[in-house]
Each structure stands twice: as structure tokens, then as C-alpha cells.
Amino acid sequence: MLDIEPTAAVLVDLFGSGRSAPLLTATHPTLDLPTAYQIADAVRRRRLDRDGQVLGRKIGFTNHRMWEKYAVKAPIWGYMYQSTVRHVGDEDHVSLSGFPEPKIEPEIVFGLGATPGPGMGEAELLGCIDWVALGFELVSSIYAGWQFQPADAVAAYGVHFALRVGARIPVRTDDWMRSLGSFRLGLFRNGNWVTDGSGADVLGSPLSALRHLNDLLSDPAFGPPLTAGEIISTGTLTLAMDASPGDEWRAEPVGVALPSITIRLT
């Protein structure tokens, strides 16, 4: 049987070290998601002194195009911390040092102004959102070649190591219901187009991703429920792209009331 606390201690020591690790599911093939979320919570407790309070959650693998590529069949979530979340106006760069096989993902980010209730639909969840922003999440895998089972990724920080959040646009109308599911986005590296994505690629809409997470957390086996004040990054709008020091990335949305966002990697 896997021992949760020693496993969490090893994972905390690995974060930002640049080192890789064997799959947890290789030595514990019966590891399930509820146990992986217990490990993630033990990791959270150990990280609080170093990384500050939890600011919210990232939802991973909400883009169906990612599922076949990474052999994942459902979204997961992970914690985000004071040390990992910044506004681009305060810090427009991210250091990749210490994070193996980094990738970059443009995402829609929500700021919750109210606590969602169990079973809420997307319109009700929109009423809980205070602001919407475009962001870039940086992700990394301590497992070689990004080969893992969902439980491995959940235990290992939800593969999250940084989030940069663009301009926060207040939610004042219901127009977001339509635009979040229909807008498109162009992704550029060093001024050159790389790929396109859309809100529809995120489970149909980033609001659908939020609903999925809220429904999942109705079962305490998968973690504590969402609360007012949390920042939620809803998953990549494109495929995850390999990240390299020296690159500048820009995401340009069309059809939604959000400005573009640019960050530099060092």
C-alpha cells in the first residue's frame, strides 16, 4: 500500500528541482484518483510555508485534443499558490529553470466572487464569477516524456508550476455565456503564428470546465468544494506547446471582450 505522507514529502522535494521521478502507478498500479487527491492535499500542506497560501485551482486536460495525445480520458485539477500566480502587469516573464519538459498553455481564468452551490448549471456559475481574464499556464512533468496515468499527474501538482494572468475584465452581462463558448484564439511565438484554439475546445466552453470541476468536488473524495475568492484556470485553449527560454508568447482572442496577453520565458 502506498504511504501518503512519505510520498508527498518526496514530491515536494522534487518540485522545481529539475529532477524526474518514476511513475507512482508503476510501483502502485492500483493507485486511484481519490488516493491521488489525498497525496495532492498532503503536498499542499507541506508547500504552504514555502509557497504561500492556495489562491485557487487549475483544471487540466479539459481540451479533448489533449486526451489522445496524453492518454487521458477526463479532466483533473491541482492547486495554485501565491508563489505560482502573478499578474502580467506585475511580472510578465516566467523562469523555466528547474522544471523538466516545460510546456505553455493559453487559458481562460475566472475569479470567483461567490461560492458555487452543488449542481449549479453554467448560467448560475456565471453569476458566481467576478472577473474573466486570459492567462498563460506553464506546466511541467516530473515523469519522462509526459507519459503518465491521471493519478500520477494529480499527485504531482496537477503538472502546474506557474500562471500569468492578464487584464481582469468584470462580469457584468450575460454575453459571456455565448462568447466564452464561441470565441477563437491565435497563439504566436516570437511574432510567428503557431496554432489556433477556441473556447469550444475546452469541454465546449470554459464555463463547462468550471461546471465539471464543481460537480466533481461535490464528492469529498475528489477534494474540497470551491469557495469565493478562488482563481480558477480552466484548461488550455490549444494543444500544450513546448516552452523554451528566450521565447516570447502572445495569445490573441477574437470574439470575446478580452485583450491579448504576452509573456516572456527565461
PDB file of C-alpha atoms in Angstrom:
ATOM      1  CA  MET A   1       0.000   0.000   0.000  1.00  0.00           C
ATOM      2  CA  LEU A   2       1.225   3.476  -0.871  1.00  0.00           C
ATOM      3  CA  ASP A   3       2.119   5.595   2.172  1.00  0.00           C
ATOM      4  CA  ILE A   4       0.673   9.072   1.555  1.00  0.00           C
ATOM      5  CA  GLU A   5       2.852  11.304   3.759  1.00  0.00           C
ATOM      6  CA  PRO A   6       6.275   9.959   2.680  1.00  0.00           C
ATOM      7  CA  THR A   7       5.133  10.076  -0.950  1.00  0.00           C
ATOM      8  CA  ALA A   8       4.071  13.707  -0.535  1.00  0.00           C
ATOM      9  CA  ALA A   9       7.437  14.565   1.045  1.00  0.00           C
ATOM     10  CA  VAL A  10       9.286  13.137  -1.965  1.00  0.00           C
ATOM     11  CA  LEU A  11       7.063  15.036  -4.403  1.00  0.00           C
ATOM     12  CA  VAL A  12       7.552  18.339  -2.563  1.00  0.00           C
ATOM     13  CA  ASP A  13      11.330  17.885  -2.727  1.00  0.00           C
ATOM     14  CA  LEU A  14      11.086  17.228  -6.474  1.00  0.00           C
ATOM     15  CA  PHE A  15       9.119  20.418  -7.263  1.00  0.00           C
ATOM     16  CA  GLY A  16      11.415  22.872  -9.044  1.00  0.00           C
ATOM     17  CA  SER A  17      14.438  20.593  -8.692  1.00  0.00           C
ATOM     18  CA  GLY A  18      14.714  19.707 -12.359  1.00  0.00           C
ATOM     19  CA  ARG A  19      14.734  16.026 -11.474  1.00  0.00           C
ATOM     20  CA  SER A  20      12.414  13.380 -12.854  1.00  0.00           C
ATOM     21  CA  ALA A  21      10.766  10.533 -10.995  1.00  0.00           C
ATOM     22  CA  PRO A  22       9.354   7.074 -11.668  1.00  0.00           C
ATOM     23  CA  LEU A  23       5.619   6.775 -12.082  1.00  0.00           C
ATOM     24  CA  LEU A  24       3.701   6.224  -8.873  1.00  0.00           C
ATOM     25  CA  THR A  25       1.418   3.883 -10.803  1.00  0.00           C
ATOM     26  CA  ALA A  26       4.410   1.806 -11.889  1.00  0.00           C
ATOM     27  CA  THR A  27       5.092   0.730  -8.313  1.00  0.00           C
ATOM     28  CA  HIS A  28       1.475   1.060  -7.141  1.00  0.00           C
ATOM     29  CA  PRO A  29      -0.681   0.021 -10.125  1.00  0.00           C
ATOM     30  CA  THR A  30      -3.884   0.170  -8.072  1.00  0.00           C
ATOM     31  CA  LEU A  31      -3.410   3.874  -7.241  1.00  0.00           C
ATOM     32  CA  ASP A  32      -6.774   5.535  -7.856  1.00  0.00           C
ATOM     33  CA  LEU A  33      -7.805   9.166  -8.191  1.00  0.00           C
ATOM     34  CA  PRO A  34      -9.245   9.614  -4.665  1.00  0.00           C
ATOM     35  CA  THR A  35      -5.927   8.427  -3.210  1.00  0.00           C
ATOM     36  CA  ALA A  36      -4.017  10.665  -5.615  1.00  0.00           C
ATOM     37  CA  TYR A  37      -6.039  13.646  -4.396  1.00  0.00           C
ATOM     38  CA  GLN A  38      -5.151  12.687  -0.819  1.00  0.00           C
ATOM     39  CA  ILE A  39      -1.493  12.824  -1.833  1.00  0.00           C
ATOM     40  CA  ALA A  40      -2.101  16.197  -3.512  1.00  0.00           C
ATOM     41  CA  ASP A  41      -3.608  17.525  -0.290  1.00  0.00           C
ATOM     42  CA  ALA A  42      -0.622  16.270   1.705  1.00  0.00           C
ATOM     43  CA  VAL A  43       1.636  18.036  -0.820  1.00  0.00           C
ATOM     44  CA  ARG A  44      -0.436  21.215  -0.334  1.00  0.00           C
ATOM     45  CA  ARG A  45       0.047  21.152   3.434  1.00  0.00           C
ATOM     46  CA  ARG A  46       3.800  20.764   3.030  1.00  0.00           C
ATOM     47  CA  ARG A  47       4.046  23.576   0.477  1.00  0.00           C
ATOM     48  CA  LEU A  48       2.209  26.262   2.445  1.00  0.00           C
ATOM     49  CA  ASP A  49       5.272  27.586   4.298  1.00  0.00           C
ATOM     50  CA  ARG A  50       7.349  27.811   1.119  1.00  0.00           C
ATOM     51  CA  ASP A  51       4.776  28.750  -1.495  1.00  0.00           C
ATOM     52  CA  GLY A  52       2.219  30.751   0.469  1.00  0.00           C
ATOM     53  CA  GLN A  53      -1.496  30.277   0.636  1.00  0.00           C
ATOM     54  CA  VAL A  54      -3.522  28.499  -2.008  1.00  0.00           C
ATOM     55  CA  LEU A  55      -5.018  31.038  -4.435  1.00  0.00           C
ATOM     56  CA  GLY A  56      -7.147  28.632  -6.411  1.00  0.00           C
ATOM     57  CA  ARG A  57      -7.179  25.641  -8.727  1.00  0.00           C
ATOM     58  CA  LYS A  58      -6.086  24.767 -12.226  1.00  0.00           C
ATOM     59  CA  ILE A  59      -8.195  22.369 -14.259  1.00  0.00           C
ATOM     60  CA  GLY A  60      -6.130  20.142 -16.507  1.00  0.00           C
ATOM     61  CA  PHE A  61      -6.933  18.121 -19.606  1.00  0.00           C
ATOM     62  CA  THR A  62     -10.175  19.910 -20.444  1.00  0.00           C
ATOM     63  CA  ASN A  63      -9.194  20.076 -24.129  1.00  0.00           C
ATOM     64  CA  HIS A  64     -10.320  16.910 -25.930  1.00  0.00           C
ATOM     65  CA  ARG A  65      -7.405  17.254 -28.354  1.00  0.00           C
ATOM     66  CA  MET A  66      -5.094  16.590 -25.391  1.00  0.00           C
ATOM     67  CA  TRP A  67      -6.767  13.341 -24.369  1.00  0.00           C
ATOM     68  CA  GLU A  68      -5.437  11.101 -27.135  1.00  0.00           C
ATOM     69  CA  LYS A  69      -2.011  12.729 -27.082  1.00  0.00           C
ATOM     70  CA  TYR A  70      -1.548  12.137 -23.340  1.00  0.00           C
ATOM     71  CA  ALA A  71      -3.741   9.029 -22.916  1.00  0.00           C
ATOM     72  CA  VAL A  72      -6.074  10.881 -20.537  1.00  0.00           C
ATOM     73  CA  LYS A  73      -9.841  10.449 -20.597  1.00  0.00           C
ATOM     74  CA  ALA A  74     -11.118  13.072 -18.149  1.00  0.00           C
ATOM     75  CA  PRO A  75     -10.074  16.398 -16.600  1.00  0.00           C
ATOM     76  CA  ILE A  76      -8.070  16.648 -13.383  1.00  0.00           C
ATOM     77  CA  TRP A  77      -7.342  19.572 -11.060  1.00  0.00           C
ATOM     78  CA  GLY A  78      -4.452  20.909  -8.976  1.00  0.00           C
ATOM     79  CA  TYR A  79      -3.716  23.703  -6.509  1.00  0.00           C
ATOM     80  CA  MET A  80      -2.208  27.100  -7.398  1.00  0.00           C
ATOM     81  CA  TYR A  81      -0.260  29.172  -4.862  1.00  0.00           C
ATOM     82  CA  GLN A  82       0.889  32.704  -4.102  1.00  0.00           C
ATOM     83  CA  SER A  83       4.310  31.726  -5.414  1.00  0.00           C
ATOM     84  CA  THR A  84       2.984  30.439  -8.735  1.00  0.00           C
ATOM     85  CA  VAL A  85       0.342  33.024  -9.727  1.00  0.00           C
ATOM     86  CA  ARG A  86       1.231  36.530 -10.941  1.00  0.00           C
ATOM     87  CA  HIS A  87      -0.479  39.321 -12.857  1.00  0.00           C
ATOM     88  CA  VAL A  88       1.331  40.108 -16.115  1.00  0.00           C
ATOM     89  CA  GLY A  89       1.333  43.790 -15.154  1.00  0.00           C
ATOM     90  CA  ASP A  90       3.497  42.885 -12.169  1.00  0.00           C
ATOM     91  CA  GLU A  91       5.570  40.094 -13.701  1.00  0.00           C
ATOM     92  CA  ASP A  92       5.426  39.370 -17.435  1.00  0.00           C
ATOM     93  CA  HIS A  93       8.019  36.611 -17.504  1.00  0.00           C
ATOM     94  CA  VAL A  94       8.398  33.051 -16.236  1.00  0.00           C
ATOM     95  CA  SER A  95      11.616  31.235 -15.420  1.00  0.00           C
ATOM     96  CA  LEU A  96      11.688  27.657 -16.672  1.00  0.00           C
ATOM     97  CA  SER A  97      14.697  26.759 -14.577  1.00  0.00           C
ATOM     98  CA  GLY A  98      14.153  23.638 -12.516  1.00  0.00           C
ATOM     99  CA  PHE A  99      11.090  22.427 -14.392  1.00  0.00           C
ATOM    100  CA  PRO A 100      11.608  19.467 -16.751  1.00  0.00           C
ATOM    101  CA  GLU A 101       9.937  19.331 -20.151  1.00  0.00           C
ATOM    102  CA  PRO A 102       8.002  22.608 -19.713  1.00  0.00           C
ATOM    103  CA  LYS A 103       5.012  23.469 -21.863  1.00  0.00           C
ATOM    104  CA  ILE A 104       2.868  26.584 -22.228  1.00  0.00           C
ATOM    105  CA  GLU A 105      -0.927  26.799 -22.432  1.00  0.00           C
ATOM    106  CA  PRO A 106      -3.223  29.805 -23.104  1.00  0.00           C
ATOM    107  CA  GLU A 107      -6.241  29.595 -20.818  1.00  0.00           C
ATOM    108  CA  ILE A 108      -9.355  31.394 -19.650  1.00  0.00           C
ATOM    109  CA  VAL A 109      -9.090  32.329 -15.961  1.00  0.00           C
ATOM    110  CA  PHE A 110     -12.047  33.041 -13.659  1.00  0.00           C
ATOM    111  CA  GLY A 111     -12.124  34.917 -10.374  1.00  0.00           C
ATOM    112  CA  LEU A 112     -14.914  33.613  -8.148  1.00  0.00           C
ATOM    113  CA  GLY A 113     -16.831  36.328  -6.345  1.00  0.00           C
ATOM    114  CA  ALA A 114     -19.285  33.928  -4.721  1.00  0.00           C
ATOM    115  CA  THR A 115     -19.206  30.316  -3.590  1.00  0.00           C
ATOM    116  CA  PRO A 116     -20.781  27.969  -6.162  1.00  0.00           C
ATOM    117  CA  GLY A 117     -23.542  25.699  -4.933  1.00  0.00           C
ATOM    118  CA  PRO A 118     -23.719  21.978  -5.651  1.00  0.00           C
ATOM    119  CA  GLY A 119     -25.120  21.055  -9.041  1.00  0.00           C
ATOM    120  CA  MET A 120     -25.117  24.590 -10.446  1.00  0.00           C
ATOM    121  CA  GLY A 121     -25.552  24.984 -14.193  1.00  0.00           C
ATOM    122  CA  GLU A 122     -23.385  27.235 -16.320  1.00  0.00           C
ATOM    123  CA  ALA A 123     -25.678  30.275 -16.098  1.00  0.00           C
ATOM    124  CA  GLU A 124     -25.698  30.020 -12.308  1.00  0.00           C
ATOM    125  CA  LEU A 125     -21.933  29.578 -12.240  1.00  0.00           C
ATOM    126  CA  LEU A 126     -21.512  32.687 -14.397  1.00  0.00           C
ATOM    127  CA  GLY A 127     -23.307  34.559 -11.624  1.00  0.00           C
ATOM    128  CA  CYS A 128     -20.581  33.403  -9.196  1.00  0.00           C
ATOM    129  CA  ILE A 129     -17.762  34.797 -11.379  1.00  0.00           C
ATOM    130  CA  ASP A 130     -16.458  38.251 -10.547  1.00  0.00           C
ATOM    131  CA  TRP A 131     -13.974  38.603 -13.411  1.00  0.00           C
ATOM    132  CA  VAL A 132     -12.621  36.841 -16.509  1.00  0.00           C
ATOM    133  CA  ALA A 133      -9.068  37.040 -17.857  1.00  0.00           C
ATOM    134  CA  LEU A 134      -6.841  35.462 -20.456  1.00  0.00           C
ATOM    135  CA  GLY A 135      -3.804  33.778 -18.967  1.00  0.00           C
ATOM    136  CA  PHE A 136      -0.824  31.567 -19.681  1.00  0.00           C
ATOM    137  CA  GLU A 137      -0.239  28.491 -17.574  1.00  0.00           C
ATOM    138  CA  LEU A 138       3.186  26.854 -17.512  1.00  0.00           C
ATOM    139  CA  VAL A 139       3.153  23.123 -16.888  1.00  0.00           C
ATOM    140  CA  SER A 140       5.870  20.542 -16.356  1.00  0.00           C
ATOM    141  CA  SER A 141       6.053  16.785 -15.930  1.00  0.00           C
ATOM    142  CA  ILE A 142       8.380  15.059 -13.490  1.00  0.00           C
ATOM    143  CA  TYR A 143       7.598  11.892 -15.457  1.00  0.00           C
ATOM    144  CA  ALA A 144       9.787  11.398 -18.531  1.00  0.00           C
ATOM    145  CA  GLY A 145       8.197  12.082 -21.889  1.00  0.00           C
ATOM    146  CA  TRP A 146       4.917  13.241 -20.377  1.00  0.00           C
ATOM    147  CA  GLN A 147       3.900   9.606 -20.044  1.00  0.00           C
ATOM    148  CA  PHE A 148       1.694   9.006 -17.004  1.00  0.00           C
ATOM    149  CA  GLN A 149      -1.686   7.960 -15.711  1.00  0.00           C
ATOM    150  CA  PRO A 150      -4.151  10.603 -14.433  1.00  0.00           C
ATOM    151  CA  ALA A 151      -3.412   9.630 -10.812  1.00  0.00           C
ATOM    152  CA  ASP A 152       0.303  10.316 -11.351  1.00  0.00           C
ATOM    153  CA  ALA A 153      -0.448  13.811 -12.663  1.00  0.00           C
ATOM    154  CA  VAL A 154      -2.879  14.608  -9.851  1.00  0.00           C
ATOM    155  CA  ALA A 155      -0.332  13.704  -7.180  1.00  0.00           C
ATOM    156  CA  ALA A 156       2.431  15.665  -8.908  1.00  0.00           C
ATOM    157  CA  TYR A 157       0.902  19.154  -8.521  1.00  0.00           C
ATOM    158  CA  GLY A 158      -1.558  18.711 -11.402  1.00  0.00           C
ATOM    159  CA  VAL A 159       1.581  19.411 -13.529  1.00  0.00           C
ATOM    160  CA  HIS A 160       1.209  23.137 -12.653  1.00  0.00           C
ATOM    161  CA  PHE A 161       4.145  25.415 -11.889  1.00  0.00           C
ATOM    162  CA  ALA A 162       3.149  28.943 -12.966  1.00  0.00           C
ATOM    163  CA  LEU A 163       0.213  31.071 -14.078  1.00  0.00           C
ATOM    164  CA  ARG A 164       0.378  34.568 -15.535  1.00  0.00           C
ATOM    165  CA  VAL A 165      -2.968  36.368 -15.578  1.00  0.00           C
ATOM    166  CA  GLY A 166      -3.854  39.148 -17.998  1.00  0.00           C
ATOM    167  CA  ALA A 167      -6.302  42.035 -17.601  1.00  0.00           C
ATOM    168  CA  ARG A 168      -9.236  41.103 -15.355  1.00  0.00           C
ATOM    169  CA  ILE A 169     -12.488  42.066 -17.052  1.00  0.00           C
ATOM    170  CA  PRO A 170     -15.521  42.363 -14.740  1.00  0.00           C
ATOM    171  CA  VAL A 171     -18.511  40.146 -15.491  1.00  0.00           C
ATOM    172  CA  ARG A 172     -21.478  42.470 -15.786  1.00  0.00           C
ATOM    173  CA  THR A 173     -23.656  40.908 -18.510  1.00  0.00           C
ATOM    174  CA  ASP A 174     -24.774  37.502 -19.739  1.00  0.00           C
ATOM    175  CA  ASP A 175     -22.897  37.983 -23.031  1.00  0.00           C
ATOM    176  CA  TRP A 176     -20.125  35.823 -21.602  1.00  0.00           C
ATOM    177  CA  MET A 177     -22.352  32.748 -21.867  1.00  0.00           C
ATOM    178  CA  ARG A 178     -22.178  32.935 -25.647  1.00  0.00           C
ATOM    179  CA  SER A 179     -18.739  34.412 -26.211  1.00  0.00           C
ATOM    180  CA  LEU A 180     -16.834  32.034 -23.926  1.00  0.00           C
ATOM    181  CA  GLY A 181     -18.031  29.082 -25.959  1.00  0.00           C
ATOM    182  CA  SER A 182     -17.650  30.654 -29.403  1.00  0.00           C
ATOM    183  CA  PHE A 183     -14.501  32.816 -29.380  1.00  0.00           C
ATOM    184  CA  ARG A 184     -11.316  31.829 -31.175  1.00  0.00           C
ATOM    185  CA  LEU A 185      -7.690  32.430 -30.294  1.00  0.00           C
ATOM    186  CA  GLY A 186      -4.423  32.694 -32.200  1.00  0.00           C
ATOM    187  CA  LEU A 187      -1.182  31.684 -30.499  1.00  0.00           C
ATOM    188  CA  PHE A 188       2.111  33.293 -31.564  1.00  0.00           C
ATOM    189  CA  ARG A 189       5.744  32.569 -30.667  1.00  0.00           C
ATOM    190  CA  ASN A 190       8.281  35.347 -31.299  1.00  0.00           C
ATOM    191  CA  GLY A 191       5.770  37.059 -33.574  1.00  0.00           C
ATOM    192  CA  ASN A 192       5.068  33.975 -35.682  1.00  0.00           C
ATOM    193  CA  TRP A 193       1.734  32.178 -35.732  1.00  0.00           C
ATOM    194  CA  VAL A 194       1.917  28.710 -34.174  1.00  0.00           C
ATOM    195  CA  THR A 195      -1.637  27.432 -33.826  1.00  0.00           C
ATOM    196  CA  ASP A 196      -5.292  28.310 -33.229  1.00  0.00           C
ATOM    197  CA  GLY A 197      -7.697  27.328 -30.488  1.00  0.00           C
ATOM    198  CA  SER A 198     -11.153  28.165 -29.233  1.00  0.00           C
ATOM    199  CA  GLY A 199     -13.345  28.308 -26.180  1.00  0.00           C
ATOM    200  CA  ALA A 200     -15.306  25.394 -27.593  1.00  0.00           C
ATOM    201  CA  ASP A 201     -12.193  23.213 -27.328  1.00  0.00           C
ATOM    202  CA  VAL A 202     -12.432  23.433 -23.522  1.00  0.00           C
ATOM    203  CA  LEU A 203     -15.241  20.932 -22.888  1.00  0.00           C
ATOM    204  CA  GLY A 204     -17.461  23.105 -25.088  1.00  0.00           C
ATOM    205  CA  SER A 205     -16.787  26.255 -23.045  1.00  0.00           C
ATOM    206  CA  PRO A 206     -14.584  27.289 -20.102  1.00  0.00           C
ATOM    207  CA  LEU A 207     -17.865  27.570 -18.182  1.00  0.00           C
ATOM    208  CA  SER A 208     -18.429  23.867 -18.860  1.00  0.00           C
ATOM    209  CA  ALA A 209     -14.972  23.161 -17.421  1.00  0.00           C
ATOM    210  CA  LEU A 210     -15.912  25.075 -14.280  1.00  0.00           C
ATOM    211  CA  ARG A 211     -19.155  23.136 -14.045  1.00  0.00           C
ATOM    212  CA  HIS A 212     -17.259  19.856 -14.391  1.00  0.00           C
ATOM    213  CA  LEU A 213     -14.934  20.804 -11.533  1.00  0.00           C
ATOM    214  CA  ASN A 214     -17.793  21.983  -9.333  1.00  0.00           C
ATOM    215  CA  ASP A 215     -19.672  18.726  -9.943  1.00  0.00           C
ATOM    216  CA  LEU A 216     -16.556  16.629  -9.277  1.00  0.00           C
ATOM    217  CA  LEU A 217     -15.985  18.385  -5.960  1.00  0.00           C
ATOM    218  CA  SER A 218     -19.485  17.536  -4.803  1.00  0.00           C
ATOM    219  CA  ASP A 219     -17.825  14.244  -3.836  1.00  0.00           C
ATOM    220  CA  PRO A 220     -15.334  14.956  -0.996  1.00  0.00           C
ATOM    221  CA  ALA A 221     -13.175  12.067  -2.240  1.00  0.00           C
ATOM    222  CA  PHE A 222     -12.007  14.393  -5.010  1.00  0.00           C
ATOM    223  CA  GLY A 223     -11.210  17.417  -2.863  1.00  0.00           C
ATOM    224  CA  PRO A 224     -12.772  20.341  -1.026  1.00  0.00           C
ATOM    225  CA  PRO A 225     -15.529  22.398  -2.699  1.00  0.00           C
ATOM    226  CA  LEU A 226     -14.857  25.675  -4.464  1.00  0.00           C
ATOM    227  CA  THR A 227     -15.149  28.883  -2.446  1.00  0.00           C
ATOM    228  CA  ALA A 228     -15.471  32.607  -3.101  1.00  0.00           C
ATOM    229  CA  GLY A 229     -12.160  34.317  -3.823  1.00  0.00           C
ATOM    230  CA  GLU A 230     -10.581  31.406  -5.668  1.00  0.00           C
ATOM    231  CA  ILE A 231      -8.849  31.845  -9.029  1.00  0.00           C
ATOM    232  CA  ILE A 232      -9.714  29.081 -11.492  1.00  0.00           C
ATOM    233  CA  SER A 233      -7.656  28.392 -14.617  1.00  0.00           C
ATOM    234  CA  THR A 234      -9.910  26.350 -16.875  1.00  0.00           C
ATOM    235  CA  GLY A 235      -7.538  24.460 -19.197  1.00  0.00           C
ATOM    236  CA  THR A 236      -5.670  25.054 -22.406  1.00  0.00           C
ATOM    237  CA  LEU A 237      -7.421  26.558 -25.427  1.00  0.00           C
ATOM    238  CA  THR A 238      -4.845  24.940 -27.741  1.00  0.00           C
ATOM    239  CA  LEU A 239      -2.586  21.942 -27.551  1.00  0.00           C
ATOM    240  CA  ALA A 240       0.164  22.450 -24.970  1.00  0.00           C
ATOM    241  CA  MET A 241       3.265  23.848 -26.692  1.00  0.00           C
ATOM    242  CA  ASP A 242       6.898  23.125 -25.850  1.00  0.00           C
ATOM    243  CA  ALA A 243       8.362  26.079 -23.922  1.00  0.00           C
ATOM    244  CA  SER A 244      11.959  27.292 -24.258  1.00  0.00           C
ATOM    245  CA  PRO A 245      13.953  30.082 -22.572  1.00  0.00           C
ATOM    246  CA  GLY A 246      14.151  33.227 -24.688  1.00  0.00           C
ATOM    247  CA  ASP A 247      10.758  32.789 -26.344  1.00  0.00           C
ATOM    248  CA  GLU A 248       8.020  35.404 -26.273  1.00  0.00           C
ATOM    249  CA  TRP A 249       4.458  34.094 -26.486  1.00  0.00           C
ATOM    250  CA  ARG A 250       1.331  36.075 -27.376  1.00  0.00           C
ATOM    251  CA  ALA A 251      -2.288  34.942 -27.347  1.00  0.00           C
ATOM    252  CA  GLU A 252      -4.819  36.964 -29.350  1.00  0.00           C
ATOM    253  CA  PRO A 253      -8.520  36.235 -28.752  1.00  0.00           C
ATOM    254  CA  VAL A 254     -11.234  37.128 -31.263  1.00  0.00           C
ATOM    255  CA  GLY A 255     -14.930  37.266 -30.423  1.00  0.00           C
ATOM    256  CA  VAL A 256     -14.649  37.819 -26.683  1.00  0.00           C
ATOM    257  CA  ALA A 257     -14.155  41.006 -24.638  1.00  0.00           C
ATOM    258  CA  LEU A 258     -10.602  40.174 -23.555  1.00  0.00           C
ATOM    259  CA  PRO A 259      -7.332  41.819 -24.618  1.00  0.00           C
ATOM    260  CA  SER A 260      -4.332  39.849 -25.874  1.00  0.00           C
ATOM    261  CA  ILE A 261      -1.655  38.709 -23.463  1.00  0.00           C
ATOM    262  CA  THR A 262       2.125  38.425 -23.902  1.00  0.00           C
ATOM    263  CA  ILE A 263       4.742  36.786 -21.684  1.00  0.00           C
ATOM    264  CA  ARG A 264       8.469  36.077 -21.929  1.00  0.00           C
ATOM    265  CA  LEU A 265      10.205  32.874 -20.904  1.00  0.00           C
ATOM    266  CA  THR A 266      13.630  32.919 -19.281  1.00  0.00           C
TER     267      THR A 266
END
